[in-house]
Amino acid sequence: MKIRTFFIILSVLITTLASAQAPSPVNVQIKGQVLDSLTNDAVSYATVKVMAKANPAVLKAVAADDNGKFQIPMNKVGEYVLSIEYIGKNAVMKEVVVGDQKEVDLGKIYMTDRTLSEVVITAQKPLVQVDMDKIVYSMESDPEAKTNN
């Protein structure tokens, strides 16, 4: 009888300890709005990526909506880095700490324009040009014409 009671108490204790050690999943929303720094307009469809701070691999990626707003559900506590990118704009990196709160509001995130230092436009004349009444062959565009005749 004593052994049976001992095993019942032992199994209850083990079950209690095992359930207490399992981390409970969190449900945190990371949200914000992406805006242009000069015009204060929304940057529609900017790409927002979530990466672990220790590992730069992308965990989640979403696109902002028409108003530049985004919302990313996270289920793990930890330190993350948000990378916000858009064509023609400089990328923005934000560090985020996800704890036991319900939401992390980053507010308004401003993106600056990327300026080009130099633009080079090159064009090549077509080798063969077909018109309505004739076909024109360009000797200048033919690489073999420079070595052979």
Coordinates of C-alpha atoms in Angstrom, one line a residue:
M1 CA 0.0 0.0 0.0
K2 CA 2.8 2.4 0.8
I3 CA 4.6 1.7 -2.5
R4 CA 1.4 2.3 -4.4
T5 CA 0.9 5.7 -2.7
F6 CA 4.5 6.6 -3.3
F7 CA 4.2 5.9 -7.0
I8 CA 1.0 8.0 -7.3
I9 CA 2.6 10.9 -5.5
L10 CA 5.8 10.6 -7.6
S11 CA 3.8 10.5 -10.9
V12 CA 1.8 13.6 -9.9
L13 CA 5.0 15.5 -9.0
I14 CA 6.7 14.5 -12.3
T15 CA 3.7 15.6 -14.3
T16 CA 3.6 18.9 -12.5
L17 CA 7.3 19.6 -13.0
A18 CA 7.2 18.6 -16.7
S19 CA 4.3 21.0 -17.4
A20 CA 5.9 23.8 -15.5
Q21 CA 9.1 23.6 -17.4
A22 CA 7.5 23.8 -20.9
P23 CA 7.7 27.4 -22.2
S24 CA 4.3 28.7 -23.0
P25 CA 4.0 30.2 -26.5
V26 CA 3.5 33.9 -26.7
N27 CA 1.3 35.7 -29.2
V28 CA 2.9 39.1 -29.9
Q29 CA 2.1 41.4 -32.8
I30 CA 4.9 43.6 -34.2
K31 CA 3.3 46.6 -36.0
G32 CA 4.3 49.9 -37.5
Q33 CA 3.9 52.2 -40.4
V34 CA 6.5 53.0 -43.2
L35 CA 6.6 56.6 -44.4
D36 CA 8.7 58.6 -46.8
S37 CA 11.0 61.0 -44.8
L38 CA 10.5 64.0 -47.2
T39 CA 6.9 63.9 -48.2
N40 CA 5.5 62.0 -45.2
D41 CA 3.5 59.8 -47.6
A42 CA 3.0 56.1 -47.0
V43 CA 5.5 53.7 -48.6
S44 CA 3.1 51.2 -50.0
Y45 CA 4.2 47.5 -50.2
A46 CA 7.6 48.0 -48.5
T47 CA 9.1 44.6 -47.6
V48 CA 9.5 44.0 -43.9
K49 CA 11.7 41.1 -42.9
V50 CA 12.2 39.7 -39.4
M51 CA 15.6 38.1 -38.5
A52 CA 17.0 36.8 -35.2
K53 CA 19.6 39.1 -33.8
A54 CA 22.1 36.2 -33.4
N55 CA 21.3 34.6 -36.8
P56 CA 20.8 36.8 -39.9
A57 CA 18.5 34.3 -41.6
V58 CA 15.0 35.6 -42.5
L59 CA 12.4 34.2 -40.2
K60 CA 9.3 36.0 -41.5
A61 CA 8.7 38.5 -44.3
V62 CA 5.6 40.6 -45.0
A63 CA 4.7 43.5 -47.3
A64 CA 3.2 46.7 -46.0
D65 CA -0.3 47.5 -47.1
D66 CA -1.5 50.5 -49.2
N67 CA -1.1 52.8 -46.2
G68 CA 2.4 51.6 -45.4
K69 CA 1.2 49.7 -42.3
F70 CA 2.4 46.2 -41.4
Q71 CA 1.7 43.7 -38.7
I72 CA 3.8 40.6 -38.0
P73 CA 2.7 37.8 -35.6
M74 CA 5.5 36.4 -33.5
N75 CA 5.3 33.4 -31.2
K76 CA 8.7 33.3 -29.6
V77 CA 10.3 35.6 -27.0
G78 CA 13.7 37.0 -28.1
E79 CA 15.7 39.7 -29.7
Y80 CA 15.0 40.4 -33.4
V81 CA 16.1 42.7 -36.1
L82 CA 13.6 44.2 -38.6
S83 CA 14.8 45.1 -42.1
I84 CA 12.6 47.4 -44.1
E85 CA 13.4 47.7 -47.8
Y86 CA 11.9 49.4 -50.8
I87 CA 13.2 50.1 -54.3
G88 CA 14.8 53.6 -54.5
K89 CA 15.0 53.9 -50.7
N90 CA 17.8 53.2 -48.2
A91 CA 17.1 50.1 -46.1
V92 CA 16.1 50.7 -42.4
M93 CA 17.2 48.3 -39.6
K94 CA 15.3 48.3 -36.3
E95 CA 16.1 46.2 -33.2
V96 CA 13.0 44.7 -31.5
V97 CA 12.8 42.8 -28.2
V98 CA 9.8 40.5 -28.0
G99 CA 8.7 39.7 -24.4
D100 CA 5.5 38.8 -22.8
Q101 CA 3.6 41.9 -23.9
K102 CA 0.7 41.6 -26.4
E103 CA 2.1 44.0 -29.0
V104 CA 5.2 45.9 -30.0
D105 CA 4.3 49.2 -31.7
L106 CA 7.2 50.7 -33.6
G107 CA 5.2 53.7 -34.6
K108 CA 6.2 55.6 -37.8
I109 CA 9.3 54.4 -39.5
Y110 CA 10.8 56.9 -42.0
M111 CA 12.7 55.9 -45.1
T112 CA 15.1 58.2 -47.0
D113 CA 15.6 58.3 -50.7
R114 CA 18.6 56.7 -52.3
T115 CA 20.5 58.9 -54.7
L116 CA 22.5 57.7 -57.6
S117 CA 26.0 59.1 -58.0
E118 CA 26.3 58.3 -61.7
V119 CA 24.1 57.0 -64.5
V120 CA 25.5 55.5 -67.7
I121 CA 23.2 54.7 -70.6
T122 CA 24.6 52.6 -73.4
A123 CA 22.9 51.5 -76.6
Q124 CA 24.0 49.2 -79.4
K125 CA 23.0 49.6 -83.0
P126 CA 21.2 46.5 -84.1
L127 CA 23.1 44.2 -86.5
V128 CA 20.1 43.8 -88.9
Q129 CA 17.4 46.4 -89.3
V130 CA 14.3 45.5 -91.2
D131 CA 12.2 48.3 -92.8
M132 CA 9.2 48.1 -95.0
D133 CA 11.1 48.1 -98.3
K134 CA 14.7 47.2 -97.4
I135 CA 16.9 45.3 -95.0
V136 CA 20.0 47.1 -93.6
Y137 CA 23.0 45.3 -92.4
S138 CA 25.3 47.2 -90.0
M139 CA 29.0 46.4 -90.5
E140 CA 29.9 48.5 -87.4
S141 CA 27.8 46.2 -85.1
D142 CA 29.2 43.0 -86.5
P143 CA 32.2 41.8 -84.3
E144 CA 33.5 39.6 -87.1
A145 CA 33.6 42.5 -89.6
K146 CA 36.5 44.0 -87.6
T147 CA 38.7 41.0 -88.0
N148 CA 37.5 39.5 -91.3
N149 CA 36.6 41.1 -94.6

